[in-house]
Tab-separated table of C-alpha atoms in Angstrom:
chain	number	residue	atom	x	y	z
A	1	MET	CA	145.647	125.243	73.791
A	2	LEU	CA	144.117	122.585	76.199
A	3	LYS	CA	142.870	123.484	79.692
A	4	ILE	CA	143.606	120.747	81.987
A	5	LEU	CA	142.268	120.473	85.812
A	6	TYR	CA	143.891	118.492	88.406
A	7	PHE	CA	141.482	117.962	91.442
A	8	GLY	CA	142.183	116.617	94.988
A	9	LYS	CA	145.470	114.836	95.801
A	10	LEU	CA	146.468	115.482	91.965
A	11	GLY	CA	146.642	118.877	92.148
A	12	GLU	CA	148.953	118.429	95.410
A	13	LEU	CA	151.245	115.948	92.876
A	14	THR	CA	151.161	118.445	90.251
A	15	GLN	CA	151.563	121.337	92.632
A	16	LEU	CA	149.207	123.246	90.395
A	17	ARG	CA	145.278	122.871	90.184
A	18	GLU	CA	145.068	123.818	86.248
A	19	GLU	CA	147.137	124.311	83.375
A	20	ARG	CA	146.846	125.297	79.732
A	21	VAL	CA	148.984	122.884	77.607
A	22	ASP	CA	149.918	122.598	74.027
A	23	VAL	CA	149.360	119.127	73.227
A	24	PRO	CA	151.967	117.354	70.851
A	25	ASN	CA	149.982	116.034	67.693
A	26	ASP	CA	150.601	112.356	68.582
A	27	ILE	CA	148.841	112.495	71.966
A	28	ASN	CA	144.901	112.409	70.744
A	29	THR	CA	143.407	109.979	73.242
A	30	ILE	CA	142.730	110.031	77.227
A	31	GLU	CA	145.052	107.310	77.680
A	32	ALA	CA	147.968	108.719	75.793
A	33	LEU	CA	147.396	112.514	77.398
A	34	LYS	CA	147.509	110.838	80.669
A	35	SER	CA	150.884	109.181	80.108
A	36	TRP	CA	152.105	112.371	78.735
A	37	LEU	CA	151.023	114.283	81.684
A	38	ASN	CA	152.483	111.403	84.187
A	39	THR	CA	155.959	112.135	82.474
A	40	ARG	CA	155.607	116.058	82.319
A	41	HIS	CA	154.817	116.346	85.977
A	42	ASP	CA	156.621	113.229	87.337
A	43	LEU	CA	153.604	111.822	88.376
A	44	ASP	CA	154.790	108.151	88.767
A	45	CYS	CA	151.487	107.003	86.878
A	46	ALA	CA	148.983	108.520	89.237
A	47	LEU	CA	146.935	109.774	86.386
A	48	SER	CA	147.019	106.139	85.311
A	49	HIS	CA	145.340	104.818	88.244
A	50	PRO	CA	141.988	102.889	87.909
A	51	SER	CA	140.462	105.050	90.640
A	52	ILE	CA	141.414	108.537	88.494
A	53	LYS	CA	138.306	109.622	86.300
A	54	THR	CA	138.358	111.396	83.239
A	55	MET	CA	135.775	114.234	82.214
A	56	ILE	CA	136.174	115.726	78.892
A	57	ASP	CA	134.072	119.229	78.750
A	58	GLN	CA	132.548	118.469	82.019
A	59	LYS	CA	131.208	115.070	81.020
A	60	LEU	CA	132.341	111.863	82.398
A	61	VAL	CA	134.144	109.503	79.917
A	62	HIS	CA	134.706	106.077	80.533
A	63	THR	CA	136.417	104.605	77.767
A	64	ASN	CA	139.932	105.522	76.137
A	65	GLU	CA	138.067	108.174	74.024
A	66	SER	CA	139.488	110.547	71.514
A	67	ILE	CA	140.343	114.512	72.799
A	68	GLU	CA	140.064	116.111	69.534
A	69	GLY	CA	138.276	119.129	69.802
A	70	ALA	CA	137.836	118.978	73.589
A	71	GLN	CA	138.458	122.462	75.200
A	72	GLU	CA	138.682	121.203	78.932
A	73	ILE	CA	139.907	117.903	80.410
A	74	GLY	CA	139.343	117.554	84.237
A	75	PHE	CA	141.454	114.421	86.261
A	76	LEU	CA	139.181	113.421	89.487
A	77	PRO	CA	140.556	111.136	92.443
A	78	PRO	CA	137.531	109.382	94.338
A	79	VAL	CA	135.013	112.119	95.141
A	80	GLY	CA	133.038	112.507	98.306
A	81	GLY	CA	131.891	115.441	100.243
A	82	GLY	CA	129.769	116.209	103.569
B	1	MET	CA	118.012	125.739	96.563
B	2	ILE	CA	121.492	124.407	96.030
B	3	ILE	CA	124.442	126.548	97.346
B	4	VAL	CA	127.902	125.652	96.901
B	5	SER	CA	129.609	128.619	98.506
B	6	ASN	CA	133.180	129.097	100.574
B	7	THR	CA	131.220	131.599	102.858
B	8	PRO	CA	130.257	130.240	106.691
B	9	PHE	CA	126.538	129.817	106.820
B	10	ASP	CA	124.156	130.193	110.049
B	11	ALA	CA	122.538	126.457	110.064
B	12	GLY	CA	119.527	127.749	112.320
B	13	GLU	CA	119.031	130.686	109.993
B	14	ARG	CA	119.006	129.165	106.907
B	15	LEU	CA	116.837	126.166	108.277
B	16	ASN	CA	114.185	129.172	109.501
B	17	ALA	CA	114.372	130.413	105.970
B	18	PHE	CA	113.619	127.123	104.335
B	19	MET	CA	110.613	126.629	106.653
B	20	GLU	CA	109.453	129.960	106.119
B	21	ALA	CA	109.295	129.385	102.344
B	22	SER	CA	107.632	125.989	102.864
B	23	GLN	CA	104.237	126.748	104.682
B	24	ASN	CA	102.573	123.773	103.189
B	25	ALA	CA	105.217	121.043	104.433
B	26	GLY	CA	104.152	119.533	108.176
B	27	ALA	CA	107.310	117.472	108.162
B	28	ILE	CA	111.044	118.964	107.852
B	29	ALA	CA	114.114	116.870	108.224
B	30	SER	CA	117.588	118.114	108.325
B	31	PHE	CA	121.146	116.947	108.714
B	32	ILE	CA	124.104	119.336	109.435
B	33	GLY	CA	127.777	117.869	109.318
B	34	ARG	CA	130.415	119.880	110.437
B	35	VAL	CA	133.945	119.870	111.492
B	36	ARG	CA	134.120	118.127	114.832
B	37	GLY	CA	135.822	120.397	117.584
B	38	GLU	CA	138.275	117.656	118.956
B	39	GLY	CA	139.924	118.377	122.218
B	40	GLY	CA	143.879	118.169	121.034
B	41	ASP	CA	144.541	117.855	117.808
B	42	THR	CA	142.579	120.888	116.128
B	43	LYS	CA	141.417	119.810	112.737
B	44	SER	CA	140.677	121.749	109.811
B	45	LEU	CA	139.259	120.860	106.332
B	46	TYR	CA	140.037	121.959	102.643
B	47	LEU	CA	137.091	121.545	100.300
B	48	GLU	CA	137.654	121.544	96.389
B	49	SER	CA	134.776	121.016	93.809
B	50	TYR	CA	134.606	121.297	90.207
B	51	ALA	CA	132.639	124.825	89.464
B	52	ASP	CA	129.215	123.916	87.474
B	53	VAL	CA	129.598	120.278	87.519
B	54	THR	CA	129.443	119.673	91.310
B	55	GLU	CA	126.275	122.025	91.041
B	56	GLN	CA	124.797	119.989	88.343
B	57	GLY	CA	125.163	116.810	89.944
B	58	ILE	CA	123.838	117.742	93.250
B	59	GLU	CA	120.702	119.194	91.276
B	60	ASP	CA	120.363	115.804	89.417
B	61	ALA	CA	120.176	113.944	92.890
B	62	THR	CA	117.445	116.631	94.067
B	63	LYS	CA	115.472	115.476	90.874
B	64	ARG	CA	115.574	111.842	91.719
B	65	ALA	CA	114.665	112.636	95.184
B	66	TYR	CA	111.697	114.481	94.075
B	67	ALA	CA	110.552	111.421	91.918
B	68	ARG	CA	110.952	109.186	94.532
B	69	TRP	CA	109.457	111.086	97.479
B	70	PRO	CA	106.478	113.552	97.717
B	71	LEU	CA	109.004	116.339	98.732
B	72	THR	CA	108.131	120.184	98.781
B	73	ASP	CA	111.418	121.541	98.961
B	74	ILE	CA	114.833	120.719	99.288
B	75	LEU	CA	117.916	122.944	100.587
B	76	ILE	CA	121.279	121.891	100.077
B	77	ILE	CA	124.172	124.155	101.349
B	78	HIS	CA	127.696	122.543	100.700
B	79	ARG	CA	130.960	124.406	101.942
B	80	ILE	CA	134.382	124.582	99.835
B	81	GLY	CA	137.499	126.290	100.871
B	82	THR	CA	139.151	126.087	104.178
B	83	LEU	CA	136.962	125.509	107.135
B	84	HIS	CA	137.782	125.409	110.776
B	85	ALA	CA	137.097	123.333	113.707
B	86	GLY	CA	133.241	123.870	114.524
B	87	GLU	CA	132.370	125.103	111.353
B	88	GLU	CA	129.476	123.590	109.161
B	89	ILE	CA	130.189	121.570	106.369
B	90	VAL	CA	126.847	120.785	105.180
B	91	LEU	CA	123.149	121.397	105.455
B	92	VAL	CA	120.506	119.493	103.861
B	93	ALA	CA	116.737	120.001	104.898
B	94	THR	CA	113.842	118.329	102.796
B	95	ALA	CA	110.126	119.289	103.611
B	96	SER	CA	107.265	117.286	102.924
B	97	GLU	CA	103.693	116.430	104.030
B	98	HIS	CA	104.917	113.030	105.391
B	99	ARG	CA	107.504	112.202	107.992
B	100	ARG	CA	109.101	109.567	106.092
B	101	ALA	CA	109.480	110.935	102.959
B	102	ALA	CA	111.330	113.970	104.822
B	103	PHE	CA	113.946	111.427	106.565
B	104	GLU	CA	114.233	109.338	103.968
B	105	ALA	CA	114.951	111.997	101.186
B	106	CYS	CA	117.427	113.994	103.765
B	107	ASP	CA	119.439	110.454	104.383
B	108	PHE	CA	119.386	109.975	100.509
B	109	LEU	CA	121.059	112.966	99.719
B	110	MET	CA	123.609	112.770	102.350
B	111	ASP	CA	124.502	109.554	101.072
B	112	TYR	CA	124.756	110.954	97.527
B	113	LEU	CA	126.779	114.035	99.149
B	114	LYS	CA	129.102	111.670	100.926
B	115	THR	CA	130.028	109.308	97.871
B	116	GLU	CA	128.954	110.730	94.686
B	117	ALA	CA	128.997	114.163	94.811
B	118	ILE	CA	132.129	116.136	93.166
B	119	PHE	CA	134.116	117.297	96.152
B	120	TRP	CA	137.393	116.807	97.214
B	121	LYS	CA	138.278	116.989	100.900
B	122	LYS	CA	141.479	117.256	102.532
B	123	GLU	CA	141.855	117.075	106.411
B	124	ILE	CA	144.518	118.861	108.168
B	125	THR	CA	145.969	117.999	111.365
B	126	LYS	CA	148.967	119.209	113.405
B	127	SER	CA	150.575	115.895	112.405
B	128	GLY	CA	149.805	116.664	108.823
B	129	SER	CA	146.909	116.324	105.870
B	130	THR	CA	145.313	113.736	103.994
B	131	TRP	CA	142.842	113.515	101.439
B	132	VAL	CA	139.965	111.608	102.700
B	133	GLU	CA	137.949	109.212	100.750
B	134	PRO	CA	134.129	107.895	101.579
B	135	ARG	CA	134.542	104.944	103.936
B	136	THR	CA	133.186	101.719	102.802
B	137	GLN	CA	130.442	102.289	105.063
B	138	ASP	CA	129.260	105.501	103.153
B	139	TYR	CA	129.626	103.165	100.070
B	140	THR	CA	127.370	100.708	101.757
B	141	ASP	CA	125.009	103.282	102.514
B	142	ASN	CA	124.477	104.927	99.542
B	143	LYS	CA	123.610	101.507	97.770
B	144	ARG	CA	120.393	101.431	99.915
B	145	TRP	CA	118.952	103.820	97.331
B	146	SER	CA	119.630	101.817	94.317
C	1	MET	CA	117.071	118.131	127.186
C	2	ILE	CA	113.828	117.944	127.262
C	3	ILE	CA	111.202	120.661	127.203
C	4	VAL	CA	107.516	120.372	127.170
C	5	SER	CA	105.763	123.568	127.068
C	6	ASN	CA	103.301	125.977	125.738
C	7	THR	CA	105.271	128.844	124.822
C	8	PRO	CA	106.201	128.908	121.076
C	9	PHE	CA	110.045	128.408	120.284
C	10	ASP	CA	112.176	129.184	117.588
C	11	ALA	CA	113.606	125.923	115.813
C	12	GLY	CA	116.647	127.390	113.927
C	13	GLU	CA	117.650	129.369	117.211
C	14	ARG	CA	117.245	125.886	119.064
C	15	LEU	CA	119.044	124.087	116.873
C	16	ASN	CA	122.115	126.531	117.106
C	17	ALA	CA	122.039	126.409	121.027
C	18	PHE	CA	121.945	122.696	120.573
C	19	MET	CA	124.871	122.719	118.087
C	20	GLU	CA	126.754	125.041	120.373
C	21	ALA	CA	126.491	122.776	123.110
C	22	SER	CA	127.632	119.575	121.486
C	23	GLN	CA	131.018	120.469	119.996
C	24	ASN	CA	132.396	117.187	119.655
C	25	ALA	CA	129.570	116.038	117.313
C	26	GLY	CA	130.091	116.343	113.675
C	27	ALA	CA	126.423	114.842	112.771
C	28	ILE	CA	123.497	116.394	113.768
C	29	ALA	CA	119.933	115.313	112.341
C	30	SER	CA	116.945	117.237	113.593
C	31	PHE	CA	113.077	116.957	112.879
C	32	ILE	CA	110.973	119.494	112.972
C	33	GLY	CA	107.079	118.744	112.854
C	34	ARG	CA	104.522	122.113	112.340
C	35	VAL	CA	100.916	122.761	111.989
C	36	ARG	CA	100.480	123.015	108.240
C	37	GLY	CA	99.356	126.722	106.704
C	38	GLU	CA	96.885	125.011	104.633
C	39	GLY	CA	94.920	126.858	101.946
C	40	GLY	CA	91.615	127.477	102.585
C	41	ASP	CA	90.467	125.526	106.056
C	42	THR	CA	92.909	126.732	108.390
C	43	LYS	CA	93.663	124.288	111.075
C	44	SER	CA	94.881	124.958	114.694
C	45	LEU	CA	96.104	122.340	117.007
C	46	TYR	CA	95.205	121.929	120.854
C	47	LEU	CA	97.692	119.616	122.757
C	48	GLU	CA	97.516	118.350	126.146
C	49	SER	CA	99.870	116.506	128.125
C	50	TYR	CA	99.833	114.457	131.484
C	51	ALA	CA	102.789	116.581	133.634
C	52	ASP	CA	105.870	115.005	134.801
C	53	VAL	CA	104.297	111.531	133.416
C	54	THR	CA	104.744	112.746	129.762
C	55	GLU	CA	108.214	114.057	130.347
C	56	GLN	CA	109.154	111.104	132.346
C	57	GLY	CA	108.538	109.181	129.330
C	58	ILE	CA	110.122	111.119	126.861
C	59	GLU	CA	113.115	110.751	129.207
C	60	ASP	CA	112.795	106.815	129.205
C	61	ALA	CA	112.858	106.719	125.587
C	62	THR	CA	116.015	109.148	125.149
C	63	LYS	CA	117.811	106.801	127.450
C	64	ARG	CA	117.130	104.022	125.362
C	65	ALA	CA	118.197	105.951	122.330
C	66	TYR	CA	121.394	106.482	124.317
C	67	ALA	CA	122.085	102.796	124.788
C	68	ARG	CA	121.438	101.788	121.267
C	69	TRP	CA	123.332	104.478	119.312
C	70	PRO	CA	126.331	106.426	119.974
C	71	LEU	CA	125.223	110.009	120.501
C	72	THR	CA	126.605	112.740	122.289
C	73	ASP	CA	123.200	114.694	122.530
C	74	ILE	CA	119.684	114.602	122.432
C	75	LEU	CA	117.530	117.798	122.209
C	76	ILE	CA	113.281	117.458	122.510
C	77	ILE	CA	111.175	120.334	122.541
C	78	HIS	CA	107.299	119.794	122.333
C	79	ARG	CA	104.717	122.156	122.359
C	80	ILE	CA	101.025	121.765	124.378
C	81	GLY	CA	98.313	124.058	124.423
C	82	THR	CA	96.892	125.700	121.213
C	83	LEU	CA	99.099	125.815	118.233
C	84	HIS	CA	97.970	127.691	115.078
C	85	ALA	CA	98.983	127.230	111.184
C	86	GLY	CA	102.996	127.595	110.954
C	87	GLU	CA	103.846	126.991	114.414
C	88	GLU	CA	106.248	124.335	115.518
C	89	ILE	CA	104.732	121.193	117.401
C	90	VAL	CA	107.971	119.548	118.033
C	91	LEU	CA	111.791	119.914	117.542
C	92	VAL	CA	114.152	116.812	117.893
C	93	ALA	CA	117.463	116.769	117.347
C	94	THR	CA	120.198	113.994	117.950
C	95	ALA	CA	124.182	114.615	118.010
C	96	SER	CA	126.833	111.915	117.453
C	97	GLU	CA	130.165	111.551	115.472
C	98	HIS	CA	128.483	109.036	113.196
C	99	ARG	CA	125.846	110.040	110.373
C	100	ARG	CA	123.788	106.956	110.651
C	101	ALA	CA	123.575	106.892	114.476
C	102	ALA	CA	122.108	110.620	114.492
C	103	PHE	CA	119.853	109.747	111.581
C	104	GLU	CA	117.983	106.630	112.885
C	105	ALA	CA	117.872	107.648	116.816
C	106	CYS	CA	116.334	111.035	115.560
C	107	ASP	CA	113.783	109.008	113.368
C	108	PHE	CA	113.115	106.600	116.392
C	109	LEU	CA	112.176	109.660	118.876
C	110	MET	CA	109.913	110.876	116.329
C	111	ASP	CA	108.247	107.195	116.168
C	112	TYR	CA	108.008	107.270	120.269
C	113	LEU	CA	106.648	110.801	120.128
C	114	LYS	CA	103.945	110.113	117.454
C	115	THR	CA	102.862	106.653	119.057
C	116	GLU	CA	103.670	106.308	122.477
C	117	ALA	CA	104.643	109.797	124.112
C	118	ILE	CA	101.559	110.819	126.425
C	119	PHE	CA	100.451	113.663	124.547
C	120	TRP	CA	96.738	113.988	123.023
C	121	LYS	CA	95.898	116.102	119.760
C	122	LYS	CA	92.917	117.669	118.868
C	123	GLU	CA	92.616	119.334	115.242
C	124	ILE	CA	90.394	122.460	114.915
C	125	THR	CA	89.066	123.368	111.453
C	126	LYS	CA	86.422	125.449	110.156
C	127	SER	CA	84.444	122.567	110.135
C	128	GLY	CA	84.712	121.050	113.544
C	129	SER	CA	87.275	119.591	115.962
C	130	THR	CA	88.492	115.855	116.122
C	131	TRP	CA	91.119	113.865	118.777
C	132	VAL	CA	93.881	112.502	116.672
C	133	GLU	CA	94.968	109.103	116.987
C	134	PRO	CA	98.337	107.663	115.297
C	135	ARG	CA	97.826	106.297	111.890
C	136	THR	CA	98.336	102.574	111.255
C	137	GLN	CA	101.380	103.932	109.554
C	138	ASP	CA	102.827	105.451	112.610
C	139	TYR	CA	102.472	102.344	114.731
C	140	THR	CA	104.223	100.079	111.872
C	141	ASP	CA	106.980	102.769	111.898
C	142	ASN	CA	107.497	102.641	115.536
C	143	LYS	CA	107.514	98.788	115.311
C	144	ARG	CA	110.641	99.070	113.433
C	145	TRP	CA	112.739	99.701	116.410
C	146	SER	CA	111.639	96.707	118.534
D	1	MET	CA	89.274	112.406	148.003
D	2	LEU	CA	90.019	110.929	144.863
D	3	LYS	CA	91.728	113.052	142.385
D	4	ILE	CA	90.289	112.005	138.558
D	5	LEU	CA	92.008	113.263	135.562
D	6	TYR	CA	90.315	113.284	132.345
D	7	PHE	CA	92.463	113.275	129.487
D	8	GLY	CA	92.013	114.279	125.735
D	9	LYS	CA	88.347	113.211	124.215
D	10	LEU	CA	87.163	112.042	127.640
D	11	GLY	CA	87.885	115.567	128.933
D	12	GLU	CA	85.538	116.685	126.122
D	13	LEU	CA	83.026	114.326	127.606
D	14	THR	CA	83.281	114.886	130.876
D	15	GLN	CA	83.429	118.677	130.426
D	16	LEU	CA	85.877	118.575	132.824
D	17	ARG	CA	89.545	117.752	132.730
D	18	GLU	CA	90.045	116.977	136.508
D	19	GLU	CA	87.955	116.556	139.678
D	20	ARG	CA	87.859	115.800	143.305
D	21	VAL	CA	85.501	113.077	144.154
D	22	ASP	CA	84.381	111.192	147.186
D	23	VAL	CA	84.167	107.572	146.036
D	24	PRO	CA	81.155	105.426	148.134
D	25	ASN	CA	83.248	102.613	150.300
D	26	ASP	CA	81.713	99.703	147.972
D	27	ILE	CA	83.916	101.265	145.014
D	28	ASN	CA	87.032	99.852	145.432
D	29	THR	CA	88.617	98.691	142.029
D	30	ILE	CA	89.452	100.388	138.616
D	31	GLU	CA	86.616	98.620	137.051
D	32	ALA	CA	83.792	99.693	139.764
D	33	LEU	CA	85.092	103.270	139.779
D	34	LYS	CA	84.822	103.520	135.881
D	35	SER	CA	81.164	101.847	136.325
D	36	TRP	CA	80.195	104.542	138.965
D	37	LEU	CA	81.771	107.349	136.987
D	38	ASN	CA	80.435	106.489	133.569
D	39	THR	CA	76.954	106.543	135.203
D	40	ARG	CA	77.847	110.102	137.259
D	41	HIS	CA	78.698	111.893	134.107
D	42	ASP	CA	76.604	110.292	131.490
D	43	LEU	CA	79.384	108.738	129.767
D	44	ASP	CA	77.508	105.922	127.845
D	45	CYS	CA	80.585	103.238	128.853
D	46	ALA	CA	83.125	105.504	127.581
D	47	LEU	CA	85.669	104.989	130.267
D	48	SER	CA	85.073	101.162	129.992
D	49	HIS	CA	86.063	100.835	125.737
D	50	PRO	CA	89.354	98.655	125.720
D	51	SER	CA	91.444	101.615	124.546
D	52	ILE	CA	91.126	103.593	127.377
D	53	LYS	CA	94.419	103.105	129.776
D	54	THR	CA	94.143	103.578	133.610
D	55	MET	CA	97.370	105.178	135.668
D	56	ILE	CA	96.858	105.187	139.442
D	57	ASP	CA	99.159	107.631	140.900
D	58	GLN	CA	100.993	108.144	137.371
D	59	LYS	CA	101.804	104.369	137.175
D	60	LEU	CA	100.006	102.499	134.304
D	61	VAL	CA	98.114	99.501	135.419
D	62	HIS	CA	97.276	96.573	133.010
D	63	THR	CA	94.362	94.621	135.206
D	64	ASN	CA	91.552	95.516	137.395
D	65	GLU	CA	93.599	96.468	140.397
D	66	SER	CA	92.443	97.896	143.927
D	67	ILE	CA	92.143	101.821	144.262
D	68	GLU	CA	92.487	101.582	147.994
D	69	GLY	CA	95.256	104.248	149.038
D	70	ALA	CA	95.351	106.000	145.754
D	71	GLN	CA	95.434	109.574	145.571
D	72	GLU	CA	95.156	110.387	141.711
D	73	ILE	CA	93.664	108.329	138.946
D	74	GLY	CA	94.571	109.110	135.293
D	75	PHE	CA	91.806	108.121	132.135
D	76	LEU	CA	94.094	107.784	129.239
D	77	PRO	CA	92.568	107.905	125.726
D	78	PRO	CA	95.045	106.535	122.773
D	79	VAL	CA	98.100	108.836	122.974
D	80	GLY	CA	100.145	110.232	120.475
D	81	GLY	CA	102.069	113.419	119.982
D	82	GLY	CA	104.539	114.933	117.599
């Protein structure tokens, strides 16, 4: 089971802030996971937008990395507080 | 001290406690951001963070501030959850022996919080809600320090 | 509001009252200067002003600030008389809709107070007393605004 | 009677913060008044130092102005608070 976190507007689009999913065996990179989740939640490519950053186990990843062994994937729209 | 919390805080009281704890600093700069209490279209905010990731990021930013300016202490309080008009969103206070160091570090940390800190902010008005992203000016401000 | 007084003040309380009075400003910057509570050589300060002349000068500086930045409110409290270690000397707070305006106006007003405001300041330590004049850095800082 | 105010270190040198003086008739400019007061308080030219500013009736003067009709003269060493 992989924990997926949807932040900000992504949480509104998926209508959930987090979920635990059984990822099919052939989904083993970030990009593949995004496509799969886009379809699963009818997100119209929202996760694939270049502004969305990804964290694997709370570390930012900049390329299409493997998700093998990952516990938690976070999808982050543009941030900003204050 | 870094506090990310969904509990409202008393800015004046926190600032007094901060000053009490950093007796040797002659200069204390601070910034408070809050939800504007606008006339007609009352606005509330909803803020999300990413648990420890958010706090770790802020912690790293304070380390950069300590490395760059002679500071004796830093206080950052940032609200999450639902905030109503008039409530404080953020308090940043910096203590130093030097006025310029206190001002610049406070300014730097606010720029970090506005553009890089791991928060998501939704503005809710009577006419609907929108997720707010940093303005171009915020990104420009933040580049002053790199 | 401008207050020049020989009565100690509570910075946090004053800042809260200031924020209460300027509900429409989302950004509040402030600076507090105080007598350092140094270890061995405990220091006190003695500050003199020139009655209405001092307040009028500060008033003129706030007018320049209002003309230059979109501010909703300014608070300046400055102590005179004898001040002991740990006591606040000055509080400047600026309220605006814009973060940069609040920061810059606060910084500007502090530069004014350090170099141009009509005050004289004596530092008293165990080893004697000296009248303090602005440092070169203070004058340099102040020139940033002209 | 003319009110004279000595600020900051000048007050320490004269050992008074203010005084009221009867100024002799021939003392009718700032510079003449300074010299007269320097002597009167044994100030070793302290008032004549270029860093000392003068206010006549609470207005800064930049030249050797007449003190005729003045009520109050203030002598100001370099200022600075905060």
